[in-house]
Each structure stands twice: as structure tokens, then as C-alpha cells.
Short mmCIF file of C-alpha atoms in Angstrom, two decimals:
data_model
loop_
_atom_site.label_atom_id
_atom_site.label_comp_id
_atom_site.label_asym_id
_atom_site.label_seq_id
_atom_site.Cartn_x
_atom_site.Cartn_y
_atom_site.Cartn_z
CA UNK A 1 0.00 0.00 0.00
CA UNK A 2 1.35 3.45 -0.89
CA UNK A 3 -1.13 6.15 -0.11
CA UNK A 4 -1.17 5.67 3.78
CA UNK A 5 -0.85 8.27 6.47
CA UNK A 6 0.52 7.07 10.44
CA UNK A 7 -1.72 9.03 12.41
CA UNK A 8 -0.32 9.77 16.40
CA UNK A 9 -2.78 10.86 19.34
CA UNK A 10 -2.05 11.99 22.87
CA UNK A 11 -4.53 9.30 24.68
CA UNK A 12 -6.08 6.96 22.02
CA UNK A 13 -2.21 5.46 20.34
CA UNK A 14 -1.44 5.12 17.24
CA UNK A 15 -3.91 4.78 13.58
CA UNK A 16 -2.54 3.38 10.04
CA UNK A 17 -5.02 5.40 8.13
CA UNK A 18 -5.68 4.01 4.05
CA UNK A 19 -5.66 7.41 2.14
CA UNK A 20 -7.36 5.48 -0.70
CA UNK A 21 -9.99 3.32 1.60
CA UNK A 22 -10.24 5.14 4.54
CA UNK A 23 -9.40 2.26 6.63
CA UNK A 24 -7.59 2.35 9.70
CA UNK A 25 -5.28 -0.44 11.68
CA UNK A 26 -5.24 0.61 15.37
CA UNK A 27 -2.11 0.47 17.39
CA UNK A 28 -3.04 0.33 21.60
CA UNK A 29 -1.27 -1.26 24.17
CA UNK A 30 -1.62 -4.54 25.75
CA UNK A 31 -0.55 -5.86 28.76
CA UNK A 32 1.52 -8.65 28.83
CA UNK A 33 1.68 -9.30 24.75
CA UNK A 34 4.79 -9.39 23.10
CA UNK A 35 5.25 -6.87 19.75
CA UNK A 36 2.70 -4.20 21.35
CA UNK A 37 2.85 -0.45 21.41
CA UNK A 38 4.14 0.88 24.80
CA UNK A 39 1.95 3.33 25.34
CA UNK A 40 -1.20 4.69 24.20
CA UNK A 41 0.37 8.86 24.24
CA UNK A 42 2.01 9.54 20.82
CA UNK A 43 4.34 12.45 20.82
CA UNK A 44 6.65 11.96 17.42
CA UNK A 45 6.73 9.65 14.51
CA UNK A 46 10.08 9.06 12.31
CA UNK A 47 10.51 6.94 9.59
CA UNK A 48 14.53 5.88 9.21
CA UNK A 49 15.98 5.83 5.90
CA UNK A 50 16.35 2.23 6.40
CA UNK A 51 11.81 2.35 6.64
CA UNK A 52 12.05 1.63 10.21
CA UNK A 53 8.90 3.18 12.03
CA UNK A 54 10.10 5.23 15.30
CA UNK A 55 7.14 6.22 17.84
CA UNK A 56 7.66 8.50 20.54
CA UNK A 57 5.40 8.02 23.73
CA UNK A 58 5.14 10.24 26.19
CA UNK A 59 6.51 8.09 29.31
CA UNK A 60 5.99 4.86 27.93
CA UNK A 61 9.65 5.09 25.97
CA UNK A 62 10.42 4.56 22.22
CA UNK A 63 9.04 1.72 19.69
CA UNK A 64 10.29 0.54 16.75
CA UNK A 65 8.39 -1.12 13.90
CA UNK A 66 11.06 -2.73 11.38
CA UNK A 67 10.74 -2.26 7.55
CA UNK A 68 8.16 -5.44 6.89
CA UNK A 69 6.69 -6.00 10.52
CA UNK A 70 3.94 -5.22 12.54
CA UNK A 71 5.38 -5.13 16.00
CA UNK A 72 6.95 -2.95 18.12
CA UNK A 73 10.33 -3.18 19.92
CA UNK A 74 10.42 -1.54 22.95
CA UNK A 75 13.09 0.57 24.58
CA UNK A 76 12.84 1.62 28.06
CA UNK A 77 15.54 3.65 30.43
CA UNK A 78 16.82 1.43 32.74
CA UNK A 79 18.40 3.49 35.95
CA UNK A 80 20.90 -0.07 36.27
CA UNK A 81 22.13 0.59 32.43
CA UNK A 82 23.95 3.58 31.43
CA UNK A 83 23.48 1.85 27.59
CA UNK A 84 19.67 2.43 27.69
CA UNK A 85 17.97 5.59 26.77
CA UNK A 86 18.31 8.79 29.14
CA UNK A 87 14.27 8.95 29.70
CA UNK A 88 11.07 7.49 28.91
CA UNK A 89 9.22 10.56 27.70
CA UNK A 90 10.36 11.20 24.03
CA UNK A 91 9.86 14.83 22.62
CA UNK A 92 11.99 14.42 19.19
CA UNK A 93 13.25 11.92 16.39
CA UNK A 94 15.98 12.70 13.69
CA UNK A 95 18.24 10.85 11.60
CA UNK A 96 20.77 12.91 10.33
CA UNK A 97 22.83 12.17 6.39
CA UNK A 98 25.28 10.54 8.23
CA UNK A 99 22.74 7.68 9.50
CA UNK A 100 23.17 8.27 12.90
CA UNK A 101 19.54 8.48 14.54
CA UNK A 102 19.07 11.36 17.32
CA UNK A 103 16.32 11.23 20.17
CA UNK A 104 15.49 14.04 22.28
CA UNK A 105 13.88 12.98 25.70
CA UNK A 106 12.87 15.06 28.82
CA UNK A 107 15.82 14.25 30.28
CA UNK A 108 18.54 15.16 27.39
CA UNK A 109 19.67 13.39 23.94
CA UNK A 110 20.48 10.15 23.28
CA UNK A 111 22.10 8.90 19.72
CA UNK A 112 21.28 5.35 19.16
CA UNK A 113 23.94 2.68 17.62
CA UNK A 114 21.91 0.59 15.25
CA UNK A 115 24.43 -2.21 15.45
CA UNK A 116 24.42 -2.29 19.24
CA UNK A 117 20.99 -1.14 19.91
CA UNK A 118 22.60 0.74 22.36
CA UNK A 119 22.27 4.32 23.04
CA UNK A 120 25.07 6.99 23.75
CA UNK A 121 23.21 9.86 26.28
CA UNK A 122 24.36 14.00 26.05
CA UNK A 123 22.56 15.38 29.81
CA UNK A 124 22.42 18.50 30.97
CA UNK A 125 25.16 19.52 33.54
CA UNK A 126 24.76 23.35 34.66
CA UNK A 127 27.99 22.70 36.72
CA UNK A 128 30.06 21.14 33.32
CA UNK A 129 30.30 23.92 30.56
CA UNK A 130 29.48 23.27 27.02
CA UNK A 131 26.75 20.32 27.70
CA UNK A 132 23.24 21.51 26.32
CA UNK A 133 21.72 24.38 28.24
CA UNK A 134 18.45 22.16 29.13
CA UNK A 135 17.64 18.91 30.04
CA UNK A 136 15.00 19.11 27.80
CA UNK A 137 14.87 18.25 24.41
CA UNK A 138 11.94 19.65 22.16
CA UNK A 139 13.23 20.25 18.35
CA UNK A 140 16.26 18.54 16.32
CA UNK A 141 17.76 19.47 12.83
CA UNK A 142 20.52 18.95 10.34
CA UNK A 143 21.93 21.65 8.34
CA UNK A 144 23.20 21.56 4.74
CA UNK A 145 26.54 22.00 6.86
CA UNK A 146 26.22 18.82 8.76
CA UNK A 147 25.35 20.98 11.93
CA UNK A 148 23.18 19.65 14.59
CA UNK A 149 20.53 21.89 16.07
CA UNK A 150 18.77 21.27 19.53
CA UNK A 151 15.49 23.14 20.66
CA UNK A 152 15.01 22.99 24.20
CA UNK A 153 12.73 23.98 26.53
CA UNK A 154 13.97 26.91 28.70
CA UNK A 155 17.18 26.70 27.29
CA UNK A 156 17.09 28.12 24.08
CA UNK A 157 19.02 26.46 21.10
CA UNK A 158 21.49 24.99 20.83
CA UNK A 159 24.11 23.51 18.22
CA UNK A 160 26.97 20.41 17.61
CA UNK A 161 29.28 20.82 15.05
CA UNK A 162 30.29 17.50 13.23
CA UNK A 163 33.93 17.84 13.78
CA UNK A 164 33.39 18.31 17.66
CA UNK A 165 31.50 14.87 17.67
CA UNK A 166 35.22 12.85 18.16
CA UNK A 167 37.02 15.30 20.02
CA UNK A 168 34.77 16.15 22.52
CA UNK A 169 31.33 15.06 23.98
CA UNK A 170 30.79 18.36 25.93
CA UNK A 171 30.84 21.42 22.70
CA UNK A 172 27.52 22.31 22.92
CA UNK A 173 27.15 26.14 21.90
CA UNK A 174 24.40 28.25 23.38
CA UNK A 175 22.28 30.53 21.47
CA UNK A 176 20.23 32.20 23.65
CA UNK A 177 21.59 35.33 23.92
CA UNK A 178 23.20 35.83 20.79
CA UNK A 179 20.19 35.76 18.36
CA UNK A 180 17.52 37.80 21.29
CA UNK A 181 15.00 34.42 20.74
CA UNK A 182 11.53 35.49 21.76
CA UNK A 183 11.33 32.43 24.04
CA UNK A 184 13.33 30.22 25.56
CA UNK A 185 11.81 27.24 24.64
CA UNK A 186 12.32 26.62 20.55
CA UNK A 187 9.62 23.83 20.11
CA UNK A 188 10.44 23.74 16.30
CA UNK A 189 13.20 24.25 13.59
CA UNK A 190 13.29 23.93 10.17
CA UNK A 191 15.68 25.44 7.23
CA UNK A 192 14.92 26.72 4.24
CA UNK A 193 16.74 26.53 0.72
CA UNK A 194 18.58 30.58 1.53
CA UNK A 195 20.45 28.79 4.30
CA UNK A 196 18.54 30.20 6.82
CA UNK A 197 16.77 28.45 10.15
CA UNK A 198 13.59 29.01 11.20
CA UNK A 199 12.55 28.44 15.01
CA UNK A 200 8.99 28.18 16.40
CA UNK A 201 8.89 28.89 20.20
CA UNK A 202 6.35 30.00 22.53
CA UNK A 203 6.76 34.01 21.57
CA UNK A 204 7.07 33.98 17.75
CA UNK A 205 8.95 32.21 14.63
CA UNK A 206 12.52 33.74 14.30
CA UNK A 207 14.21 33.59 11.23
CA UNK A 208 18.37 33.04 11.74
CA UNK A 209 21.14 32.46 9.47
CA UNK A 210 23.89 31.60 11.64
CA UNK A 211 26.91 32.09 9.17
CA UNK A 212 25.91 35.62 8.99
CA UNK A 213 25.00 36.32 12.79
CA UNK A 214 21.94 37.28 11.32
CA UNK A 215 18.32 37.30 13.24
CA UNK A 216 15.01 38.35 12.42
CA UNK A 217 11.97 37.85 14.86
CA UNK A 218 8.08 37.79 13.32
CA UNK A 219 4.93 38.25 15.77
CA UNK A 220 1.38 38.12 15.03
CA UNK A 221 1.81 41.67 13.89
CA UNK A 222 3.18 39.76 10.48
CA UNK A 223 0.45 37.46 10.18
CA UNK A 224 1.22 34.67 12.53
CA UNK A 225 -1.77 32.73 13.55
CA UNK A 226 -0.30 33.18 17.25
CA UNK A 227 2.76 33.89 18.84
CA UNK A 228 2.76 30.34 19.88
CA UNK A 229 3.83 27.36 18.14
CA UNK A 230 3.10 23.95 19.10
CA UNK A 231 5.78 21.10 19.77
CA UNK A 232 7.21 19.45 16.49
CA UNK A 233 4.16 21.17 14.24
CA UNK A 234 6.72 21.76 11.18
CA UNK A 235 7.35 20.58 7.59
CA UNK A 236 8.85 21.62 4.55
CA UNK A 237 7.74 20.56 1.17
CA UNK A 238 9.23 19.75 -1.99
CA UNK A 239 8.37 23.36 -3.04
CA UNK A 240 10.52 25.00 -0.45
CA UNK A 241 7.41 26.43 1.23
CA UNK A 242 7.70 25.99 5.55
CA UNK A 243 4.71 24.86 7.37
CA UNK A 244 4.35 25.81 11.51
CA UNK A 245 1.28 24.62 13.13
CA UNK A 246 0.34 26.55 16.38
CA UNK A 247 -2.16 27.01 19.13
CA UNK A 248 -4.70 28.85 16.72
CA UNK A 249 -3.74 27.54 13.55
CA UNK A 250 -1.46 27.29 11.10
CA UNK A 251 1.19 29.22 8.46
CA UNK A 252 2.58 28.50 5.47
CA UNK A 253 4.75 30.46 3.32
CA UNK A 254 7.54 30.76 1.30
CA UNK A 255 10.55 32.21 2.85
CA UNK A 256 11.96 33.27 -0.39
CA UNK A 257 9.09 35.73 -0.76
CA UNK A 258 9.77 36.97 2.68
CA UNK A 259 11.56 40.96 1.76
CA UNK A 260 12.42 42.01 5.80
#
């Protein structure tokens, strides 16, 4: 089947919807049966490049549905397993060019080793400089540079450079300050084809291009449907037109067509 939609929900699980039938397969979970979703609170869906299906839950941890099945793999945190991931409430999903697959939690970002099934956690530490600025995660994105970009909650955004990924765990860079964001908390980033990043929060979308320093913030004063986004409403299309979904609505524009 090709024209099908994977349909999340914060209390009723998870619906494979037929665009061409309008039938749905209904994803709950049961107790005690092997294969089952975790939890019935959907907060992200990712499909991998390899057409692995990643589901978010909030507090119920992270499933995976491999390409050609119809269960779900479960993985937990485990407080006796520093290998497991950092928390059970998953916010964000990402895979960057490189293959390696990012999850943001409530309590910090974890990249997962598909060989080892193992994941490799990045916490919050306000007494250890250059570790994120939050503990937690809301937003993640890759850059035609390769550059990693975290949205937090509270603690702004915040960015990994590929070559710092070998030399040093803790080279987070903070962005707070720098680009005057609205809002702390940056519940969604996408980039657009000019190079530049645009960040949904909870006080308006800010447009940044970081090679330039430059920053431009946008209110309801030009045309938002609110100044406040919701968490992971984003998309680009093939067209280069951004989509932002927030709590009255949503926007859609070009960004090329965008003069200030």
C-alpha cells in the first residue's frame, strides 16, 4: 500500500489510516503481549531511511516497527544501564545524512547505535560547561553543513558541530543570547533553501542564518496565527514552502518571498 498516512494521538495510540480506503489499523497497548505499542500517548513519529517506524510516547519510551513488521520493539531507560535511553518521555526523532539516529527525551539526547541497539546519552550539567543548556529536548535538525541543532525547553538552542562529535562530547554552543530568541523554549526548527533556520517557540517564529550572525523575529503583527507554536508542528515541502502549526492555527509560506 502506498497512499497511507501514520496518524499519532495523545490518549487513544497510534492509527494506520488508508488514504485510498479510509481504513484504519489501530495500534493500543496490551498488557503482557509481546510486539505491542508501549503506550497509548504519541508524541513523534520518524521513519529511518532504512523504513524503520520510530514512535515517541510520552513516558511509555520509544518503539520501533522494522521495515516489513507489525510489532513494536520496545526501549525503556533502565536506571541499572547507562546503555539504555536517558528517559522514557520522548519529545523528538531525527536521523541525520550521516545515519546516525538522534532522540530528544525530557531528560537530554540520546544517539542510538543501530548495530548495538545501544544508546550513547548527552545530559544537561549546569555545573560542566558546554553540555546543552536544558535537560530538555523539544526540536532537532541537520543543516546543509552537517550541523546539529537542539530546541530545548527553557534553554534556548542549541548547536553540535560534526567535527566536535570525536574530540569532545561536551561542545555544545548556546544561542540564547546571541540571536535575542523570543522564548526560551524553541519547540520547532526547520531550514529553508537561503540557508537560513527558522525556530517556532512559545513568543514567535525567528528567522536566523547563523553564518551571517543574522536574526530576524516575526509576531502576530506579520500574520502569525499566534505567537505560539506547538511542539514538532513543522514541515517543509518539496516546493521550499515551511509549514508551523500553532495554538490557533497554522502558516505556510515561502521564505523566499519573505523581503524584511
Amino acid at each position: 500500500e502506498r497512499d497511507f498516512a501514520w496518524v499519532g494521538s495523545f490518549q487513544a495510540g497510534l492509527y494506520h489510516v488508508s488514504l485510498d480506503t479510509g481504513s484504519t489499523q489501530h495500534y493500543l497497548p496490551e498488557a503482557d503481549t509481546l510486539g505491542s505499542i508501549s503506550h497509548n500517548q504519541i508524541t513523534t513519529i520518524y521513519k529511518d531511511s532504512f523504513d524503520n517506524l520510530w514512535v515517541g510516547t510520552y513516558t511509555g519510551g520509544l518503539n520501533l516497527m522494522r521495515a516489513g513488521s507489525d510489532k513494536f520493539e520496545v526501549f525503556k531507560h533502565d536506571p541499572s544501564n547507562p546503555l539504555s535511553i536517558s528517559n522514557n518521555s520522548i519529545m523528538a526523532i531525527y536521523q541525520e545524512k550521516s545515519g546516525s539516529l538522534w532522540v530528544g527525551t525530557e531528560d537530554g539526547l540520546n544517539r542510538y547505535d543501530y548495530e548495538t541497539h545501544a544508546f550513547e546519552r548527552f545530559l544537561h550539567d549546569p555545573d560542566q560547561p558546554g553540555t546543552l543548556s536544558s535537560r530538555v529536548i523539544f526540536s532537532l535538525y541537520e543543516d546543509s553543513k552537517a550541523r546539529l541543532w537542539i530546541g530545548t525547553q527553557g534553554g534556548g538552542l542549541n548547536m553540535w558541530e560534526p567535527f566536535d562529535r570525536k574530540s569532545s562530547r561536551n561542545n555544545f554552543s548556546y544561542f540564547q543570547s546571541a540571536i535575542r530568541l523570543p522564548s526560551s523554549s524553541v519547540y520547532a526548527i526547520q531550514g529553508d533553501r537561503l540557508g537560513n533556520l527558522w525556530l517556532a517557540t512559545s513568543g514567535g517564529l525567528t528567522r536566523f542564518t547563523y553564518d551571517r550572525g543574522n536574526f530576524k523575529n516575526f509576531t502576530v503583527d506579520d500574520g502569525l496565527q499566534s505567537n505560539d507554536f506547538n511542539l514538532g508542528a513543522s514541515f517543509r515541502d518539496s516546493t521550499g514552502r515551511l509549514y508551523f502549526g500553532g495554538t490557533s492555527g497554522l502558516n505556510i509560506f515561502d521564505p523566499e518571498e519573505i523581503q524584511s
